[in-house]
């Protein structure tokens, strides 16, 4: 059995166990396999093992894989999860299905303008700087509602919810605190009438904590594809 198939089975088992522990149904969490730094062959292998959603952080690298896997395009959902510069929004709008990392209105407006009208609206999450780290991208929690309202009004985007990459911690209580804060913020968007249904949170080392706090998408790289070269985070 290939590593990727075995790894995917192990990750699916972790997700199922976490769902069971907190009484969530088996369809309530979806897995985005983060393929950054791994090549199209690895993604093809994961598709053969039944994986459908993939996350990419770098525009050029992601589009290279999308093009190399054009024969599988209808089977794959491509998620952009990395930081965005304005000069790259057109390529993202034209090639990806989801964007998790919207942190300012200007980027959202460009993505909406540049989304080809023949495609389904781009499915988007706002990235929130939930741990308040100066170095981290993401909208401040206190500015999230205003940005969410503005993004919800854009015609070619569909606002789905929130995403965060909390400060790394080995401590499950700390992990859960950050994820709970994101969930509370998403709940407050809903209470303000925004139809959000997605919490994108949880990575290889903390997916159990994220699922316990309501994650609907976990973004898993290392546990599916293996350790990345050190230069890439
Ligand atoms: C790399 C990355 C992941 C996956 O991280 P792992 O720890 O390898 O599972 C998830 N989300 C984002 C935004 C990333 O950049």
mmCIF file of C-alpha atoms and ligand atoms in Angstrom:
data_model
loop_
_atom_site.group_PDB
_atom_site.id
_atom_site.type_symbol
_atom_site.label_atom_id
_atom_site.label_comp_id
_atom_site.label_asym_id
_atom_site.label_seq_id
_atom_site.Cartn_x
_atom_site.Cartn_y
_atom_site.Cartn_z
ATOM 1 C CA UNK A 1 0.000 0.000 0.000
ATOM 2 C CA UNK A 2 1.335 3.455 -0.869
ATOM 3 C CA UNK A 3 2.171 5.919 1.876
ATOM 4 C CA UNK A 4 -0.430 8.392 0.662
ATOM 5 C CA UNK A 5 -3.234 5.838 0.742
ATOM 6 C CA UNK A 6 -2.167 4.623 4.211
ATOM 7 C CA UNK A 7 -1.808 8.195 5.455
ATOM 8 C CA UNK A 8 -5.231 9.169 4.115
ATOM 9 C CA UNK A 9 -6.785 6.176 5.815
ATOM 10 C CA UNK A 10 -5.101 7.140 9.093
ATOM 11 C CA UNK A 11 -6.302 10.764 8.814
ATOM 12 C CA UNK A 12 -9.852 9.641 7.980
ATOM 13 C CA UNK A 13 -9.749 7.403 11.047
ATOM 14 C CA UNK A 14 -8.582 10.319 13.237
ATOM 15 C CA UNK A 15 -11.383 12.510 11.895
ATOM 16 C CA UNK A 16 -13.981 9.774 12.469
ATOM 17 C CA UNK A 17 -12.742 9.143 16.024
ATOM 18 C CA UNK A 18 -12.803 12.870 16.835
ATOM 19 C CA UNK A 19 -16.335 13.196 15.463
ATOM 20 C CA UNK A 20 -17.474 10.239 17.493
ATOM 21 C CA UNK A 21 -15.869 11.541 20.692
ATOM 22 C CA UNK A 22 -17.856 14.744 20.509
ATOM 23 C CA UNK A 23 -21.049 13.247 19.141
ATOM 24 C CA UNK A 24 -20.837 14.754 15.675
ATOM 25 C CA UNK A 25 -22.163 12.972 12.600
ATOM 26 C CA UNK A 26 -19.785 11.332 10.160
ATOM 27 C CA UNK A 27 -20.559 13.763 7.326
ATOM 28 C CA UNK A 28 -19.921 16.882 9.394
ATOM 29 C CA UNK A 29 -16.221 17.430 8.665
ATOM 30 C CA UNK A 30 -14.556 17.504 5.278
ATOM 31 C CA UNK A 31 -10.881 16.984 4.598
ATOM 32 C CA UNK A 32 -8.848 19.362 2.448
ATOM 33 C CA UNK A 33 -5.501 17.695 1.702
ATOM 34 C CA UNK A 34 -2.830 20.409 1.619
ATOM 35 C CA UNK A 35 -0.533 19.499 -1.261
ATOM 36 C CA UNK A 36 1.818 22.503 -1.190
ATOM 37 C CA UNK A 37 5.420 21.522 -2.075
ATOM 38 C CA UNK A 38 4.278 18.078 -3.308
ATOM 39 C CA UNK A 39 3.961 17.464 -7.022
ATOM 40 C CA UNK A 40 1.041 16.610 -9.262
ATOM 41 C CA UNK A 41 1.904 12.911 -9.085
ATOM 42 C CA UNK A 42 1.300 12.910 -5.338
ATOM 43 C CA UNK A 43 -2.058 14.634 -5.846
ATOM 44 C CA UNK A 44 -2.998 12.111 -8.533
ATOM 45 C CA UNK A 45 -2.196 9.317 -6.110
ATOM 46 C CA UNK A 46 -4.405 10.913 -3.452
ATOM 47 C CA UNK A 47 -7.257 11.224 -5.967
ATOM 48 C CA UNK A 48 -6.866 7.526 -6.755
ATOM 49 C CA UNK A 49 -7.194 6.934 -2.991
ATOM 50 C CA UNK A 50 -10.523 8.771 -2.995
ATOM 51 C CA UNK A 51 -9.446 12.269 -1.911
ATOM 52 C CA UNK A 52 -11.280 15.091 -3.709
ATOM 53 C CA UNK A 53 -10.334 18.455 -2.147
ATOM 54 C CA UNK A 54 -6.822 19.898 -2.225
ATOM 55 C CA UNK A 55 -5.320 23.023 -0.686
ATOM 56 C CA UNK A 56 -2.531 25.138 -2.179
ATOM 57 C CA UNK A 57 -0.659 28.122 -0.688
ATOM 58 C CA UNK A 58 1.300 29.451 -3.652
ATOM 59 C CA UNK A 59 -0.427 30.662 -6.819
ATOM 60 C CA UNK A 60 2.093 29.572 -9.466
ATOM 61 C CA UNK A 61 2.689 26.199 -7.872
ATOM 62 C CA UNK A 62 -1.027 25.553 -7.473
ATOM 63 C CA UNK A 63 -1.907 26.494 -11.033
ATOM 64 C CA UNK A 64 0.903 24.299 -12.321
ATOM 65 C CA UNK A 65 -0.751 21.330 -10.621
ATOM 66 C CA UNK A 66 -4.266 22.320 -11.685
ATOM 67 C CA UNK A 67 -3.048 22.354 -15.294
ATOM 68 C CA UNK A 68 -1.078 19.112 -14.949
ATOM 69 C CA UNK A 69 -4.236 17.472 -13.571
ATOM 70 C CA UNK A 70 -6.658 19.003 -16.081
ATOM 71 C CA UNK A 71 -7.940 15.511 -16.937
ATOM 72 C CA UNK A 72 -9.209 15.213 -13.331
ATOM 73 C CA UNK A 73 -10.576 18.787 -13.101
ATOM 74 C CA UNK A 74 -14.209 17.745 -12.692
ATOM 75 C CA UNK A 75 -13.295 15.402 -9.824
ATOM 76 C CA UNK A 76 -11.181 17.866 -7.840
ATOM 77 C CA UNK A 77 -12.110 20.891 -5.750
ATOM 78 C CA UNK A 78 -9.123 23.269 -5.505
ATOM 79 C CA UNK A 79 -8.807 25.450 -2.392
ATOM 80 C CA UNK A 80 -6.484 28.446 -2.195
ATOM 81 C CA UNK A 81 -5.346 28.820 1.439
ATOM 82 C CA UNK A 82 -2.271 31.074 1.261
ATOM 83 C CA UNK A 83 -1.583 34.794 1.550
ATOM 84 C CA UNK A 84 -2.695 36.814 -1.498
ATOM 85 C CA UNK A 85 -1.210 39.755 -3.336
ATOM 86 C CA UNK A 86 -3.478 41.870 -5.520
ATOM 87 C CA UNK A 87 -1.543 41.090 -8.677
ATOM 88 C CA UNK A 88 -2.360 37.375 -8.264
ATOM 89 C CA UNK A 89 -6.104 37.583 -7.695
ATOM 90 C CA UNK A 90 -7.034 37.083 -11.356
ATOM 91 C CA UNK A 91 -5.247 33.742 -11.550
ATOM 92 C CA UNK A 92 -6.878 32.619 -8.325
ATOM 93 C CA UNK A 93 -10.337 33.741 -9.486
ATOM 94 C CA UNK A 94 -9.940 31.890 -12.780
ATOM 95 C CA UNK A 95 -8.574 28.580 -11.461
ATOM 96 C CA UNK A 96 -9.691 27.840 -7.917
ATOM 97 C CA UNK A 97 -13.053 26.762 -6.453
ATOM 98 C CA UNK A 98 -12.506 28.058 -2.910
ATOM 99 C CA UNK A 99 -10.407 30.749 -1.215
ATOM 100 C CA UNK A 100 -9.930 30.500 2.576
ATOM 101 C CA UNK A 101 -7.600 33.446 3.116
ATOM 102 C CA UNK A 102 -9.498 36.666 2.400
ATOM 103 C CA UNK A 103 -8.339 39.263 4.916
ATOM 104 C CA UNK A 104 -9.240 42.573 3.270
ATOM 105 C CA UNK A 105 -11.998 44.009 1.125
ATOM 106 C CA UNK A 106 -9.795 45.106 -1.764
ATOM 107 C CA UNK A 107 -8.741 41.508 -2.422
ATOM 108 C CA UNK A 108 -12.340 40.293 -2.214
ATOM 109 C CA UNK A 109 -13.530 42.962 -4.657
ATOM 110 C CA UNK A 110 -10.858 42.006 -7.164
ATOM 111 C CA UNK A 111 -11.680 38.288 -6.847
ATOM 112 C CA UNK A 112 -15.368 39.034 -7.438
ATOM 113 C CA UNK A 113 -14.680 41.265 -10.468
ATOM 114 C CA UNK A 114 -12.278 38.725 -11.928
ATOM 115 C CA UNK A 115 -14.313 35.585 -11.316
ATOM 116 C CA UNK A 116 -15.445 34.329 -14.733
ATOM 117 C CA UNK A 117 -19.265 34.613 -14.708
ATOM 118 C CA UNK A 118 -19.599 31.182 -16.333
ATOM 119 C CA UNK A 119 -18.131 29.580 -13.211
ATOM 120 C CA UNK A 120 -19.956 28.975 -9.946
ATOM 121 C CA UNK A 121 -19.320 31.849 -7.508
ATOM 122 C CA UNK A 122 -15.990 31.510 -5.730
ATOM 123 C CA UNK A 123 -16.624 29.938 -2.302
ATOM 124 C CA UNK A 124 -14.819 32.047 0.283
ATOM 125 C CA UNK A 125 -13.846 32.194 3.936
ATOM 126 C CA UNK A 126 -12.375 35.159 5.787
ATOM 127 C CA UNK A 127 -9.075 34.462 7.508
ATOM 128 C CA UNK A 128 -9.141 35.760 11.082
ATOM 129 C CA UNK A 129 -6.038 36.565 13.136
ATOM 130 C CA UNK A 130 -7.569 34.754 16.086
ATOM 131 C CA UNK A 131 -4.445 34.661 18.275
ATOM 132 C CA UNK A 132 -3.748 38.369 17.666
ATOM 133 C CA UNK A 133 -0.186 37.765 16.503
ATOM 134 C CA UNK A 134 1.420 40.850 14.970
ATOM 135 C CA UNK A 135 3.159 38.705 12.351
ATOM 136 C CA UNK A 136 0.070 36.798 11.216
ATOM 137 C CA UNK A 137 -2.201 37.590 8.329
ATOM 138 C CA UNK A 138 -5.910 37.754 8.907
ATOM 139 C CA UNK A 139 -8.572 40.286 9.762
ATOM 140 C CA UNK A 140 -8.781 41.337 13.412
ATOM 141 C CA UNK A 141 -11.698 39.649 15.226
ATOM 142 C CA UNK A 142 -13.306 43.031 15.888
ATOM 143 C CA UNK A 143 -13.316 43.931 12.177
ATOM 144 C CA UNK A 144 -14.678 40.586 10.968
ATOM 145 C CA UNK A 145 -18.406 41.396 10.926
ATOM 146 C CA UNK A 146 -17.926 44.517 8.838
ATOM 147 C CA UNK A 147 -15.710 42.687 6.325
ATOM 148 C CA UNK A 148 -18.139 39.742 6.233
ATOM 149 C CA UNK A 149 -21.063 42.043 5.363
ATOM 150 C CA UNK A 150 -19.090 43.665 2.558
ATOM 151 C CA UNK A 151 -17.912 40.329 1.139
ATOM 152 C CA UNK A 152 -21.419 38.841 1.360
ATOM 153 C CA UNK A 153 -22.632 41.688 -0.886
ATOM 154 C CA UNK A 154 -20.177 40.899 -3.710
ATOM 155 C CA UNK A 155 -21.854 39.188 -6.681
ATOM 156 C CA UNK A 156 -19.354 36.533 -7.733
ATOM 157 C CA UNK A 157 -18.287 35.392 -4.270
ATOM 158 C CA UNK A 158 -20.235 33.223 -1.848
ATOM 159 C CA UNK A 159 -19.258 33.873 1.750
ATOM 160 C CA UNK A 160 -19.101 30.495 3.528
ATOM 161 C CA UNK A 161 -17.459 31.262 6.888
ATOM 162 C CA UNK A 162 -14.182 31.766 8.718
ATOM 163 C CA UNK A 163 -10.688 30.295 8.667
ATOM 164 C CA UNK A 164 -7.809 30.581 11.137
ATOM 165 C CA UNK A 165 -4.284 29.341 11.714
ATOM 166 C CA UNK A 166 -3.866 29.847 15.486
ATOM 167 C CA UNK A 167 -0.441 30.202 17.085
ATOM 168 C CA UNK A 168 0.997 26.665 17.326
ATOM 169 C CA UNK A 169 0.564 25.011 20.713
ATOM 170 C CA UNK A 170 1.036 21.492 22.093
ATOM 171 C CA UNK A 171 -1.518 22.220 24.739
ATOM 172 C CA UNK A 172 -5.010 20.968 23.893
ATOM 173 C CA UNK A 173 -6.661 23.542 26.166
ATOM 174 C CA UNK A 174 -4.883 26.405 24.410
ATOM 175 C CA UNK A 175 -5.662 24.913 21.000
ATOM 176 C CA UNK A 176 -9.312 24.605 21.875
ATOM 177 C CA UNK A 177 -9.455 28.153 23.229
ATOM 178 C CA UNK A 178 -8.399 29.613 19.887
ATOM 179 C CA UNK A 179 -10.766 27.373 17.911
ATOM 180 C CA UNK A 180 -13.634 28.179 20.283
ATOM 181 C CA UNK A 181 -12.998 31.883 19.716
ATOM 182 C CA UNK A 182 -13.318 31.387 15.949
ATOM 183 C CA UNK A 183 -16.518 29.388 16.397
ATOM 184 C CA UNK A 184 -18.015 32.118 18.599
ATOM 185 C CA UNK A 185 -17.154 34.705 15.956
ATOM 186 C CA UNK A 186 -18.778 32.585 13.222
ATOM 187 C CA UNK A 187 -21.883 32.185 15.405
ATOM 188 C CA UNK A 188 -22.045 35.958 15.789
ATOM 189 C CA UNK A 189 -21.982 36.376 11.985
ATOM 190 C CA UNK A 190 -24.939 34.020 11.786
ATOM 191 C CA UNK A 191 -26.766 35.937 14.527
ATOM 192 C CA UNK A 192 -26.238 39.025 12.381
ATOM 193 C CA UNK A 193 -28.006 37.369 9.469
ATOM 194 C CA UNK A 194 -25.051 36.157 7.420
ATOM 195 C CA UNK A 195 -25.635 32.633 6.027
ATOM 196 C CA UNK A 196 -22.279 31.125 7.017
ATOM 197 C CA UNK A 197 -21.872 27.348 7.379
ATOM 198 C CA UNK A 198 -18.112 26.772 7.330
ATOM 199 C CA UNK A 199 -15.355 26.783 9.956
ATOM 200 C CA UNK A 200 -12.010 26.015 8.312
ATOM 201 C CA UNK A 201 -9.689 25.144 11.185
ATOM 202 C CA UNK A 202 -7.413 22.317 12.284
ATOM 203 C CA UNK A 203 -4.172 21.002 10.770
ATOM 204 C CA UNK A 204 -2.135 17.792 11.180
ATOM 205 C CA UNK A 205 -1.223 18.387 14.818
ATOM 206 C CA UNK A 206 -4.489 19.786 16.169
ATOM 207 C CA UNK A 207 -7.383 18.438 14.110
ATOM 208 C CA UNK A 208 -8.977 16.733 17.141
ATOM 209 C CA UNK A 209 -9.181 20.035 19.043
ATOM 210 C CA UNK A 210 -10.592 21.787 15.970
ATOM 211 C CA UNK A 211 -13.268 19.132 15.441
ATOM 212 C CA UNK A 212 -14.218 19.287 19.118
ATOM 213 C CA UNK A 213 -14.819 23.034 18.646
ATOM 214 C CA UNK A 214 -16.901 22.699 15.501
ATOM 215 C CA UNK A 215 -14.537 22.623 12.498
ATOM 216 C CA UNK A 216 -16.364 21.736 9.273
ATOM 217 C CA UNK A 217 -13.185 21.700 7.158
ATOM 218 C CA UNK A 218 -9.782 20.534 8.378
ATOM 219 C CA UNK A 219 -6.726 21.375 6.253
ATOM 220 C CA UNK A 220 -4.198 18.571 6.520
ATOM 221 C CA UNK A 221 -0.771 18.541 4.851
ATOM 222 C CA UNK A 222 1.953 16.647 6.686
ATOM 223 C CA UNK A 223 -0.242 13.801 7.905
ATOM 224 C CA UNK A 224 -1.349 13.080 4.314
ATOM 225 C CA UNK A 225 1.720 13.774 2.161
ATOM 226 C CA UNK A 226 4.578 13.566 4.679
ATOM 227 C CA UNK A 227 7.053 16.118 6.012
ATOM 228 C CA UNK A 228 7.697 19.100 3.785
ATOM 229 C CA UNK A 229 11.176 20.397 2.924
ATOM 230 C CA UNK A 230 12.182 22.739 5.760
ATOM 231 C CA UNK A 231 12.136 25.965 3.709
ATOM 232 C CA UNK A 232 8.381 25.694 3.116
ATOM 233 C CA UNK A 233 6.171 26.201 6.137
HETATM 234 C C1 LIG B 1 0.519 24.220 5.383
HETATM 235 C C2 LIG B 1 -0.832 24.603 5.827
HETATM 236 C C3 LIG B 1 -1.714 23.650 6.357
HETATM 237 C C4 LIG B 1 -1.334 22.188 6.598
HETATM 238 O O1 LIG B 1 -0.467 22.110 7.674
HETATM 239 P P1 LIG B 1 0.026 20.671 8.255
HETATM 240 O O2 LIG B 1 0.521 21.011 9.610
HETATM 241 O O3 LIG B 1 1.101 20.192 7.337
HETATM 242 O O4 LIG B 1 -1.139 19.776 8.277
HETATM 243 C C5 LIG B 1 -2.994 24.063 6.690
HETATM 244 N N1 LIG B 1 -3.393 25.342 6.535
HETATM 245 C C6 LIG B 1 -2.570 26.287 6.034
HETATM 246 C C7 LIG B 1 -3.072 27.675 5.884
HETATM 247 C C8 LIG B 1 -1.270 25.956 5.682
HETATM 248 O O5 LIG B 1 -0.461 26.909 5.215
#
